[in-house]
CSV table of N, CA and C in Angstrom, one decimal:
chain,number,residue,atom,x,y,z
O,298,UNK,N,-121.7,-230.4,49.3
O,298,UNK,CA,-120.7,-231.2,49.9
O,298,UNK,C,-119.5,-231.5,48.7
O,299,UNK,N,-118.1,-231.3,49.1
O,299,UNK,CA,-117.0,-231.4,48.1
O,299,UNK,C,-116.9,-232.8,47.8
O,300,UNK,N,-116.2,-232.9,46.3
O,300,UNK,CA,-116.2,-234.2,45.9
O,300,UNK,C,-115.5,-235.0,46.9
O,301,UNK,N,-114.3,-234.7,47.6
O,301,UNK,CA,-113.6,-235.4,48.2
O,301,UNK,C,-114.1,-235.8,49.3
O,302,UNK,N,-115.0,-234.9,50.1
O,302,UNK,CA,-115.7,-235.4,51.2
O,302,UNK,C,-117.1,-236.5,50.8
O,303,UNK,N,-117.6,-236.4,49.5
O,303,UNK,CA,-118.6,-237.2,48.9
O,303,UNK,C,-117.8,-238.7,48.9
O,304,UNK,N,-116.4,-238.7,48.3
O,304,UNK,CA,-115.7,-239.9,48.1
O,304,UNK,C,-115.5,-240.6,49.5
O,305,UNK,N,-115.3,-239.8,50.6
O,305,UNK,CA,-114.8,-240.4,51.9
O,305,UNK,C,-116.3,-241.1,52.5
O,306,UNK,N,-117.2,-240.4,52.4
O,306,UNK,CA,-118.5,-240.7,52.9
O,306,UNK,C,-118.9,-242.0,52.1
O,307,UNK,N,-118.6,-242.2,50.9
O,307,UNK,CA,-118.8,-243.4,50.0
O,307,UNK,C,-118.0,-244.7,50.5
O,308,UNK,N,-116.7,-244.2,50.9
O,308,UNK,CA,-115.8,-245.3,51.7
O,308,UNK,C,-116.1,-245.7,52.8
O,309,UNK,N,-116.7,-244.8,53.5
O,309,UNK,CA,-116.8,-245.2,54.9
O,309,UNK,C,-118.2,-246.0,54.8
O,310,UNK,N,-119.3,-245.6,53.8
O,310,UNK,CA,-120.4,-246.6,53.9
O,310,UNK,C,-120.2,-247.9,53.3
O,311,UNK,N,-119.1,-248.1,52.6
O,311,UNK,CA,-118.9,-249.5,52.1
O,311,UNK,C,-117.8,-250.3,52.8
O,312,UNK,N,-117.1,-249.4,53.7
O,312,UNK,CA,-115.9,-250.0,54.3
O,312,UNK,C,-116.7,-251.0,55.7
O,313,UNK,N,-116.2,-252.4,55.6
O,313,UNK,CA,-116.5,-253.0,56.6
O,313,UNK,C,-116.1,-252.5,57.9
O,314,UNK,N,-117.3,-252.8,58.9
O,314,UNK,CA,-116.8,-252.2,60.1
O,314,UNK,C,-116.9,-253.5,61.2
O,315,UNK,N,-116.4,-253.2,62.4
O,315,UNK,CA,-116.2,-254.4,63.3
O,315,UNK,C,-117.3,-254.3,63.8
O,316,UNK,N,-117.9,-255.6,64.2
O,316,UNK,CA,-119.2,-255.6,64.8
O,316,UNK,C,-119.6,-255.0,65.8
O,317,UNK,N,-118.6,-254.8,66.9
O,317,UNK,CA,-118.9,-254.0,68.1
O,317,UNK,C,-119.1,-252.2,67.6
O,318,UNK,N,-118.5,-252.0,66.4
O,318,UNK,CA,-118.7,-250.7,66.1
O,318,UNK,C,-120.2,-250.5,65.5
O,319,UNK,N,-120.5,-251.5,64.9
O,319,UNK,CA,-121.7,-251.4,64.2
O,319,UNK,C,-123.1,-251.8,64.9
O,320,UNK,N,-123.1,-252.8,65.7
O,320,UNK,CA,-124.2,-253.5,66.4
O,320,UNK,C,-124.1,-253.5,67.8
O,321,UNK,N,-125.1,-253.0,68.7
O,321,UNK,CA,-125.2,-253.2,69.9
O,321,UNK,C,-126.3,-254.3,70.2
O,322,UNK,N,-126.5,-254.3,71.6
O,322,UNK,CA,-127.5,-255.4,71.9
O,322,UNK,C,-128.9,-255.1,71.2
O,323,UNK,N,-129.2,-254.0,71.2
O,323,UNK,CA,-130.7,-253.6,70.7
O,323,UNK,C,-130.6,-254.0,69.3
O,324,UNK,N,-129.7,-253.4,68.5
O,324,UNK,CA,-129.5,-254.0,67.2
O,324,UNK,C,-129.6,-255.6,67.0
O,325,UNK,N,-129.1,-256.3,67.8
O,325,UNK,CA,-129.1,-257.7,67.7
O,325,UNK,C,-130.7,-258.5,68.0
O,326,UNK,N,-131.2,-257.7,69.1
O,326,UNK,CA,-132.6,-257.9,69.4
O,326,UNK,C,-133.7,-257.6,68.3
O,327,UNK,N,-133.4,-256.4,67.7
O,327,UNK,CA,-134.4,-256.1,66.5
O,327,UNK,C,-134.1,-257.1,65.4
O,328,UNK,N,-133.0,-257.3,65.1
O,328,UNK,CA,-132.6,-258.4,63.8
O,328,UNK,C,-133.3,-259.6,64.5
O,329,UNK,N,-133.3,-260.2,65.6
O,329,UNK,CA,-133.8,-261.3,66.0
O,329,UNK,C,-135.5,-261.3,65.8
O,330,UNK,N,-135.9,-260.1,66.4
O,330,UNK,CA,-137.6,-259.6,65.9
O,330,UNK,C,-137.9,-260.0,64.4
O,331,UNK,N,-137.0,-259.4,63.5
O,331,UNK,CA,-137.2,-259.5,62.4
O,331,UNK,C,-137.2,-260.8,61.5
O,332,UNK,N,-136.4,-261.6,62.3
O,332,UNK,CA,-135.9,-262.8,61.7
O,332,UNK,C,-137.2,-263.7,62.1
O,333,UNK,N,-137.8,-263.6,63.3
O,333,UNK,CA,-138.8,-264.3,63.6
O,333,UNK,C,-139.9,-264.0,62.9
O,334,UNK,N,-140.2,-262.6,62.5
O,334,UNK,CA,-141.3,-262.1,61.7
O,334,UNK,C,-141.0,-260.8,61.0
O,335,UNK,N,-140.6,-261.1,59.6
O,335,UNK,CA,-140.0,-260.0,58.9
O,335,UNK,C,-141.1,-258.9,58.7
O,336,UNK,N,-142.5,-259.4,58.7
O,336,UNK,CA,-143.8,-258.3,58.8
O,336,UNK,C,-143.6,-257.6,59.9
O,337,UNK,N,-143.3,-257.9,61.0
O,337,UNK,CA,-143.4,-257.1,62.4
O,337,UNK,C,-143.2,-255.7,62.1
O,338,UNK,N,-144.2,-254.7,62.5
O,338,UNK,CA,-144.1,-253.3,62.6
O,338,UNK,C,-143.1,-252.9,63.4
O,339,UNK,N,-142.5,-251.5,62.9
O,339,UNK,CA,-141.5,-250.9,63.7
O,339,UNK,C,-142.2,-250.6,65.2
O,340,UNK,N,-143.6,-250.2,65.1
O,340,UNK,CA,-144.0,-249.8,66.7
O,340,UNK,C,-144.2,-251.0,67.3
O,341,UNK,N,-144.4,-252.6,67.0
O,341,UNK,CA,-144.4,-253.7,67.6
O,341,UNK,C,-143.0,-253.8,68.3
O,342,UNK,N,-142.0,-253.3,67.4
O,342,UNK,CA,-140.5,-253.7,67.9
O,342,UNK,C,-140.2,-252.8,68.9
O,343,UNK,N,-140.7,-251.5,68.6
O,343,UNK,CA,-140.5,-250.5,69.7
O,343,UNK,C,-140.6,-250.9,71.2
O,344,UNK,N,-142.1,-251.3,71.0
O,344,UNK,CA,-142.4,-251.7,72.4
O,344,UNK,C,-141.7,-253.0,73.0
O,345,UNK,N,-141.1,-253.9,72.2
O,345,UNK,CA,-140.4,-254.9,72.8
O,345,UNK,C,-139.0,-254.6,73.1
O,346,UNK,N,-138.3,-253.5,72.6
O,346,UNK,CA,-137.0,-253.0,72.8
O,346,UNK,C,-136.9,-251.8,73.4
O,347,UNK,N,-138.1,-251.5,74.0
O,347,UNK,CA,-138.4,-250.0,74.6
O,347,UNK,C,-137.5,-248.9,74.0
O,348,UNK,N,-137.8,-248.6,72.8
O,348,UNK,CA,-137.5,-247.6,72.1
O,348,UNK,C,-138.6,-246.8,71.5
O,349,UNK,N,-138.4,-245.8,70.8
O,349,UNK,CA,-139.5,-245.2,70.1
O,349,UNK,C,-139.6,-245.8,68.7
O,350,UNK,N,-140.8,-245.6,68.2
O,350,UNK,CA,-141.1,-246.1,66.6
O,350,UNK,C,-140.0,-245.6,65.6
O,351,UNK,N,-139.6,-244.2,66.1
O,351,UNK,CA,-138.9,-243.8,65.0
O,351,UNK,C,-137.4,-244.0,65.4
O,352,UNK,N,-137.1,-244.3,66.6
O,352,UNK,CA,-135.7,-244.7,66.8
O,352,UNK,C,-135.4,-246.3,66.3
O,353,UNK,N,-136.5,-247.1,66.2
O,353,UNK,CA,-136.4,-248.3,65.5
O,353,UNK,C,-136.3,-248.5,64.2
O,354,UNK,N,-137.1,-247.3,63.5
O,354,UNK,CA,-136.8,-247.3,62.1
O,354,UNK,C,-135.4,-246.5,61.7
O,355,UNK,N,-134.8,-245.7,62.5
O,355,UNK,CA,-133.5,-245.2,62.0
O,355,UNK,C,-132.5,-246.4,62.3
O,356,UNK,N,-132.7,-247.2,63.2
O,356,UNK,CA,-131.7,-248.3,63.3
O,356,UNK,C,-131.8,-249.3,62.2
O,357,UNK,N,-133.2,-249.6,61.7
O,357,UNK,CA,-133.4,-250.8,60.7
O,357,UNK,C,-132.7,-249.9,59.4
O,358,UNK,N,-132.9,-248.7,59.1
O,358,UNK,CA,-132.6,-248.2,57.8
O,358,UNK,C,-131.1,-248.2,58.2
O,359,UNK,N,-130.3,-247.8,59.3
O,359,UNK,CA,-128.9,-247.9,59.2
O,359,UNK,C,-128.3,-249.4,59.1
O,360,UNK,N,-129.2,-250.5,59.5
O,360,UNK,CA,-128.7,-251.6,59.5
O,360,UNK,C,-128.8,-252.1,57.9
O,361,UNK,N,-129.8,-251.6,57.3
O,361,UNK,CA,-130.0,-251.8,55.8
O,361,UNK,C,-128.9,-251.0,55.1
O,362,UNK,N,-128.5,-249.8,55.4
O,362,UNK,CA,-127.5,-249.1,54.6
O,362,UNK,C,-126.2,-249.7,54.9
O,363,UNK,N,-125.9,-250.3,56.0
O,363,UNK,CA,-124.8,-250.8,56.1
O,363,UNK,C,-124.6,-252.4,55.5
O,364,UNK,N,-125.8,-252.9,55.1
O,364,UNK,CA,-125.7,-254.3,54.4
O,364,UNK,C,-125.8,-255.0,55.5
O,365,UNK,N,-126.2,-254.9,56.6
O,365,UNK,CA,-126.5,-256.0,57.7
O,365,UNK,C,-127.6,-256.7,57.3
O,366,UNK,N,-128.7,-255.9,57.1
O,366,UNK,CA,-129.8,-256.4,56.7
O,366,UNK,C,-130.1,-256.4,55.3
O,367,UNK,N,-130.3,-257.3,54.7
O,367,UNK,CA,-130.0,-257.3,53.0
O,367,UNK,C,-131.5,-257.6,52.4
O,368,UNK,N,-132.5,-257.7,53.4
O,368,UNK,CA,-133.7,-258.0,52.6
O,368,UNK,C,-134.7,-258.8,53.7
O,369,UNK,N,-135.8,-258.6,53.2
O,369,UNK,CA,-137.1,-259.3,54.2
O,369,UNK,C,-137.5,-260.3,53.4
O,370,UNK,N,-137.8,-261.4,54.1
O,370,UNK,CA,-138.1,-262.8,53.2
O,370,UNK,C,-139.3,-263.5,54.1
O,371,UNK,N,-139.7,-264.4,53.3
O,371,UNK,CA,-140.8,-265.4,53.7
O,371,UNK,C,-140.1,-266.9,53.7
O,372,UNK,N,-140.5,-267.6,54.8
O,372,UNK,CA,-140.3,-268.9,55.2
O,372,UNK,C,-141.2,-269.7,54.6
O,373,UNK,N,-140.9,-270.8,53.8
O,373,UNK,CA,-141.7,-271.6,53.0
O,373,UNK,C,-141.7,-273.0,53.3
O,374,UNK,N,-142.8,-273.8,53.5
O,374,UNK,CA,-142.5,-275.2,53.7
O,374,UNK,C,-142.5,-275.8,52.1
O,375,UNK,N,-141.6,-276.2,51.7
O,375,UNK,CA,-141.4,-276.5,50.2
O,375,UNK,C,-141.9,-277.9,50.1
O,376,UNK,N,-141.9,-278.7,51.1
O,376,UNK,CA,-142.7,-279.9,51.0
O,376,UNK,C,-144.1,-280.0,50.6
O,377,UNK,N,-144.8,-278.7,51.2
O,377,UNK,CA,-146.1,-278.8,51.0
O,377,UNK,C,-146.2,-278.2,49.5
O,378,UNK,N,-145.2,-277.7,48.9
O,378,UNK,CA,-145.4,-277.2,47.6
O,378,UNK,C,-144.9,-278.2,46.5
O,379,UNK,N,-144.7,-279.4,47.1
O,379,UNK,CA,-144.2,-280.6,46.3
O,379,UNK,C,-142.9,-280.7,46.1
O,380,UNK,N,-142.2,-280.3,46.8
O,380,UNK,CA,-140.5,-280.3,46.5
O,380,UNK,C,-140.1,-280.6,47.9
O,381,UNK,N,-140.2,-281.9,48.5
O,381,UNK,CA,-140.1,-282.5,49.7
O,381,UNK,C,-138.6,-283.1,49.7
O,382,UNK,N,-137.8,-283.4,48.8
O,382,UNK,CA,-136.8,-283.8,49.0
O,382,UNK,C,-135.7,-282.9,48.9
O,383,UNK,N,-134.6,-282.9,49.7
O,383,UNK,CA,-133.7,-281.9,49.8
O,383,UNK,C,-132.2,-282.8,49.8
O,384,UNK,N,-131.2,-282.4,49.2
O,384,UNK,CA,-130.1,-283.2,48.9
O,384,UNK,C,-129.0,-282.1,48.5
O,385,UNK,N,-127.6,-282.5,48.9
O,385,UNK,CA,-126.7,-281.7,48.5
O,385,UNK,C,-125.8,-282.7,47.7
O,386,UNK,N,-125.0,-282.2,46.4
O,386,UNK,CA,-124.7,-282.8,45.4
O,386,UNK,C,-123.1,-282.2,45.5
O,387,UNK,N,-122.2,-283.1,45.7
O,387,UNK,CA,-120.8,-282.7,45.6
O,387,UNK,C,-120.4,-282.9,44.2
O,388,UNK,N,-119.8,-281.9,43.7
O,388,UNK,CA,-119.4,-282.0,42.2
O,388,UNK,C,-117.7,-282.0,41.8
O,389,UNK,N,-117.2,-282.7,41.1
O,389,UNK,CA,-115.9,-282.6,40.6
O,389,UNK,C,-115.8,-282.4,39.4
O,390,UNK,N,-115.4,-281.3,38.8
O,390,UNK,CA,-115.0,-280.9,37.5
O,390,UNK,C,-113.9,-281.0,36.9
O,391,UNK,N,-114.0,-281.1,35.3
O,391,UNK,CA,-112.9,-281.6,34.7
O,391,UNK,C,-111.9,-280.4,34.7
O,392,UNK,N,-110.4,-280.8,34.9
O,392,UNK,CA,-109.6,-279.8,34.7
O,392,UNK,C,-109.6,-278.5,35.6
O,393,UNK,N,-109.2,-277.5,35.0
O,393,UNK,CA,-109.3,-276.1,35.8
O,393,UNK,C,-110.4,-275.3,35.6
O,394,UNK,N,-111.7,-275.9,35.9
O,394,UNK,CA,-112.8,-275.3,35.3
O,394,UNK,C,-112.8,-273.9,36.3
O,395,UNK,N,-113.4,-272.7,35.7
O,395,UNK,CA,-113.5,-271.5,36.4
O,395,UNK,C,-114.7,-271.6,37.2
O,396,UNK,N,-114.7,-270.8,38.1
O,396,UNK,CA,-116.1,-270.5,38.9
O,396,UNK,C,-117.2,-270.1,37.9
O,397,UNK,N,-117.2,-269.2,37.0
O,397,UNK,CA,-118.2,-268.8,36.1
O,397,UNK,C,-118.6,-270.1,35.6
O,398,UNK,N,-118.0,-271.0,34.9
O,398,UNK,CA,-118.3,-272.4,34.4
O,398,UNK,C,-119.1,-273.1,35.4
O,399,UNK,N,-118.6,-273.3,36.5
O,399,UNK,CA,-119.3,-274.0,37.8
O,399,UNK,C,-120.8,-273.5,37.9
O,400,UNK,N,-121.0,-272.3,38.0
O,400,UNK,CA,-122.0,-271.5,38.3
O,400,UNK,C,-123.0,-271.8,37.0
O,401,UNK,N,-122.6,-271.5,35.8
O,401,UNK,CA,-123.5,-271.6,34.6
O,401,UNK,C,-123.8,-273.1,34.6
O,402,UNK,N,-123.2,-274.1,34.8
O,402,UNK,CA,-123.2,-275.5,34.6
O,402,UNK,C,-124.5,-275.8,35.6
O,403,UNK,N,-124.3,-275.4,36.9
O,403,UNK,CA,-125.3,-275.8,37.7
O,403,UNK,C,-126.4,-275.0,38.1
O,404,UNK,N,-126.5,-273.9,37.7
O,404,UNK,CA,-127.6,-273.0,37.9
O,404,UNK,C,-128.6,-273.2,36.7
O,405,UNK,N,-128.4,-273.8,35.4
O,405,UNK,CA,-129.3,-273.9,34.5
O,405,UNK,C,-130.4,-274.7,34.9
O,406,UNK,N,-130.5,-275.7,36.0
O,406,UNK,CA,-131.3,-276.6,36.4
O,406,UNK,C,-132.2,-275.9,37.3
O,407,UNK,N,-133.5,-275.9,37.5
O,407,UNK,CA,-134.2,-275.2,38.4
O,407,UNK,C,-134.3,-275.9,39.9
O,408,UNK,N,-133.9,-277.1,39.9
O,408,UNK,CA,-133.9,-277.8,41.0
O,408,UNK,C,-132.4,-277.3,42.0
O,409,UNK,N,-131.5,-276.7,41.5
O,409,UNK,CA,-130.5,-275.9,42.2
O,409,UNK,C,-131.0,-274.6,43.2
O,410,UNK,N,-130.8,-274.8,44.2
O,410,UNK,CA,-131.3,-273.7,45.2
O,410,UNK,C,-130.1,-272.9,45.4
O,411,UNK,N,-128.9,-273.4,45.3
O,411,UNK,CA,-127.6,-272.6,45.8
O,411,UNK,C,-126.3,-273.3,45.3
O,412,UNK,N,-125.3,-272.8,45.0
O,412,UNK,CA,-124.2,-273.3,44.4
O,412,UNK,C,-123.0,-272.8,45.2
O,413,UNK,N,-122.3,-273.5,45.9
O,413,UNK,CA,-121.2,-273.3,46.8
O,413,UNK,C,-119.7,-273.8,45.9
O,414,UNK,N,-118.9,-272.7,45.6
O,414,UNK,CA,-117.6,-273.3,45.1
O,414,UNK,C,-117.0,-273.4,46.3
O,415,UNK,N,-116.0,-274.4,46.4
O,415,UNK,CA,-115.1,-274.6,47.7
O,415,UNK,C,-113.7,-275.0,47.2
O,416,UNK,N,-112.8,-274.8,48.2
O,416,UNK,CA,-111.4,-274.9,48.0
O,416,UNK,C,-111.1,-276.4,48.4
O,417,UNK,N,-110.5,-277.1,47.7
O,417,UNK,CA,-110.4,-278.5,48.0
O,417,UNK,C,-110.9,-279.3,47.0
O,418,UNK,N,-111.2,-280.7,47.4
O,418,UNK,CA,-112.0,-281.5,46.8
O,418,UNK,C,-113.3,-281.9,47.4
O,419,UNK,N,-114.5,-281.9,46.8
O,419,UNK,CA,-115.0,-281.5,45.5
O,419,UNK,C,-114.7,-279.9,45.2
O,420,UNK,N,-115.0,-279.7,43.8
O,420,UNK,CA,-114.8,-278.4,43.4
O,420,UNK,C,-116.1,-277.4,43.9
O,421,UNK,N,-117.4,-278.3,44.0
O,421,UNK,CA,-118.4,-277.4,44.0
O,421,UNK,C,-119.4,-278.4,44.9
O,422,UNK,N,-120.4,-277.7,45.7
O,422,UNK,CA,-121.4,-278.5,46.3
O,422,UNK,C,-122.7,-277.8,46.0
O,423,UNK,N,-123.9,-278.2,45.3
O,423,UNK,CA,-125.0,-277.9,45.0
O,423,UNK,C,-126.1,-278.4,46.0
O,424,UNK,N,-126.8,-277.4,46.6
O,424,UNK,CA,-128.1,-277.6,47.2
O,424,UNK,C,-129.3,-277.8,46.2
O,425,UNK,N,-129.8,-279.0,46.3
O,425,UNK,CA,-130.9,-279.2,45.5
O,425,UNK,C,-132.3,-279.6,46.2
O,426,UNK,N,-133.1,-279.5,45.6
O,426,UNK,CA,-134.6,-279.6,45.9
O,426,UNK,C,-135.4,-280.5,44.9
O,427,UNK,N,-136.2,-281.7,45.1
O,427,UNK,CA,-136.9,-282.4,44.1
O,427,UNK,C,-137.9,-282.7,44.7
O,428,UNK,N,-139.0,-283.1,43.8
O,428,UNK,CA,-140.4,-283.6,44.2
O,428,UNK,C,-140.3,-284.8,45.0
O,429,UNK,N,-139.5,-285.9,44.5
O,429,UNK,CA,-139.3,-287.4,44.9
O,429,UNK,C,-138.0,-287.8,44.5
O,430,UNK,N,-137.6,-289.1,45.0
O,430,UNK,CA,-136.6,-289.7,44.8
O,430,UNK,C,-136.0,-289.8,43.1
O,431,UNK,N,-137.2,-290.2,42.3
O,431,UNK,CA,-136.9,-290.2,40.8
O,431,UNK,C,-136.7,-289.1,40.2
O,432,UNK,N,-137.2,-288.0,40.7
O,432,UNK,CA,-136.9,-286.6,40.3
O,432,UNK,C,-135.4,-286.1,40.6
O,433,UNK,N,-135.0,-286.6,41.8
O,433,UNK,CA,-133.7,-286.2,42.4
O,433,UNK,C,-132.7,-287.0,41.4
O,434,UNK,N,-132.9,-288.4,41.1
O,434,UNK,CA,-132.0,-289.2,40.0
O,434,UNK,C,-131.9,-288.5,39.0
O,435,UNK,N,-133.1,-288.0,38.4
O,435,UNK,CA,-133.1,-287.4,36.8
O,435,UNK,C,-132.2,-286.0,37.0
O,436,UNK,N,-132.3,-285.3,38.3
O,436,UNK,CA,-131.6,-284.1,38.3
O,436,UNK,C,-130.0,-284.5,38.4
O,437,UNK,N,-129.7,-285.5,39.1
O,437,UNK,CA,-128.4,-285.9,39.1
O,437,UNK,C,-127.8,-286.3,37.7
O,438,UNK,N,-128.6,-287.3,37.2
O,438,UNK,CA,-128.3,-287.6,35.9
O,438,UNK,C,-128.3,-286.5,34.8
O,439,UNK,N,-128.8,-285.5,34.9
O,439,UNK,CA,-128.8,-284.1,34.1
O,439,UNK,C,-127.5,-283.6,34.5
O,440,UNK,N,-127.2,-283.3,35.6
O,440,UNK,CA,-125.8,-282.7,36.0
O,440,UNK,C,-124.6,-283.6,35.5
O,441,UNK,N,-124.8,-285.1,35.6
O,441,UNK,CA,-123.6,-285.9,35.2
O,441,UNK,C,-123.6,-285.9,33.6
O,442,UNK,N,-124.4,-285.3,32.8
O,442,UNK,CA,-124.5,-285.2,31.4
O,442,UNK,C,-123.5,-284.2,30.9
O,443,UNK,N,-123.3,-283.3,31.8
O,443,UNK,CA,-122.4,-282.0,31.5
O,443,UNK,C,-121.1,-282.6,31.5
O,444,UNK,N,-120.5,-282.2,30.2
O,444,UNK,CA,-119.0,-282.4,29.9
O,444,UNK,C,-118.2,-282.2,30.7
O,445,UNK,N,-118.5,-281.0,31.8
O,445,UNK,CA,-117.4,-280.5,32.6
O,445,UNK,C,-117.3,-281.3,33.9
O,446,UNK,N,-118.6,-282.0,34.3
O,446,UNK,CA,-118.4,-282.7,35.5
O,446,UNK,C,-118.0,-284.1,35.4
O,447,UNK,N,-117.0,-284.4,36.3
O,447,UNK,CA,-116.3,-285.7,36.1
O,447,UNK,C,-116.8,-286.7,37.1
O,448,UNK,N,-117.3,-286.3,38.3
O,448,UNK,CA,-117.9,-287.2,39.3
O,448,UNK,C,-118.8,-286.4,40.1
O,449,UNK,N,-119.8,-287.1,40.8
O,449,UNK,CA,-120.8,-286.5,41.8
O,449,UNK,C,-120.8,-287.4,43.0
O,450,UNK,N,-121.2,-286.9,44.1
O,450,UNK,CA,-121.7,-287.7,45.3
O,450,UNK,C,-122.9,-287.0,45.8
O,451,UNK,N,-123.8,-287.6,46.2
O,451,UNK,CA,-125.4,-287.4,46.5
O,451,UNK,C,-125.5,-287.6,48.0
O,452,UNK,N,-125.6,-286.3,48.7
O,452,UNK,CA,-126.0,-286.6,50.1
O,452,UNK,C,-127.5,-286.0,50.3
O,453,UNK,N,-128.7,-287.1,50.7
O,453,UNK,CA,-129.9,-286.8,51.0
O,453,UNK,C,-130.0,-286.3,52.3
O,454,UNK,N,-131.0,-285.2,52.6
O,454,UNK,CA,-131.3,-284.8,53.8
O,454,UNK,C,-132.2,-285.4,54.6
O,455,UNK,N,-132.1,-285.9,55.6
O,455,UNK,CA,-133.1,-286.5,56.5
O,455,UNK,C,-133.8,-285.4,57.3
O,456,UNK,N,-133.2,-284.6,57.9
O,456,UNK,CA,-133.6,-283.7,58.7
O,456,UNK,C,-132.8,-282.3,58.8
O,457,UNK,N,-133.3,-281.1,59.2
O,457,UNK,CA,-132.5,-280.0,59.2
O,457,UNK,C,-132.7,-279.2,60.3
O,458,UNK,N,-131.8,-278.3,60.4
O,458,UNK,CA,-131.9,-277.3,61.5
O,458,UNK,C,-131.1,-276.0,60.9
O,459,UNK,N,-131.8,-275.0,61.2
O,459,UNK,CA,-131.4,-273.7,60.7
O,459,UNK,C,-131.6,-272.6,61.7
O,460,UNK,N,-130.2,-272.0,62.2
O,460,UNK,CA,-130.0,-271.2,63.3
O,460,UNK,C,-131.2,-269.7,63.0
O,461,UNK,N,-131.9,-269.5,63.9
O,461,UNK,CA,-132.9,-268.4,64.0
O,461,UNK,C,-134.1,-268.9,63.4
O,462,UNK,N,-134.5,-270.1,62.8
O,462,UNK,CA,-135.8,-270.6,62.5
O,462,UNK,C,-136.3,-271.4,63.4
O,463,UNK,N,-137.6,-271.4,63.4
O,463,UNK,CA,-138.3,-272.4,64.4
O,463,UNK,C,-138.6,-273.6,63.5
O,464,UNK,N,-138.4,-274.8,64.4
O,464,UNK,CA,-138.6,-276.0,64.1
O,464,UNK,C,-139.9,-276.3,64.0
O,465,UNK,N,-140.7,-276.9,62.8
O,465,UNK,CA,-142.1,-277.2,63.0
O,465,UNK,C,-142.3,-278.5,64.0
O,466,UNK,N,-143.5,-278.3,64.6
O,466,UNK,CA,-143.7,-279.3,65.5
O,466,UNK,C,-144.0,-280.6,64.8
């Protein structure tokens, strides 16, 4: 393969594609089955979508190569692991704090599950998990001790729903 052709292949592989160019109904069905059970075998999926096992494997490989499927994961009941309190903390930072400083400030605590820097006010939202309310309070206090954070607002999750996940009975 010539260098020019290899460069074009790399560009096409990383170029975002329109959804209709990349995914058909069968791809969506395969993704739904894998979201339901990431350990599902290609042969089981093949039966459900009326394709051969090899065809399912090729489709999953293509979806992974294009970055549609980014990994396979397990769903965990965090409450059963002792982390039953979930909250979101809205954070306002001093002056023109850059994104790297926001991420560094928030991810140093193990209770931070994700950090979202956002446009407007506040500057960031942090998804937190804690053992109990006292633990959540100490986590918020720890964030407040940062000289970069000027104010916080905590939103405690009462219940949640996530698209593609079954709700426990």
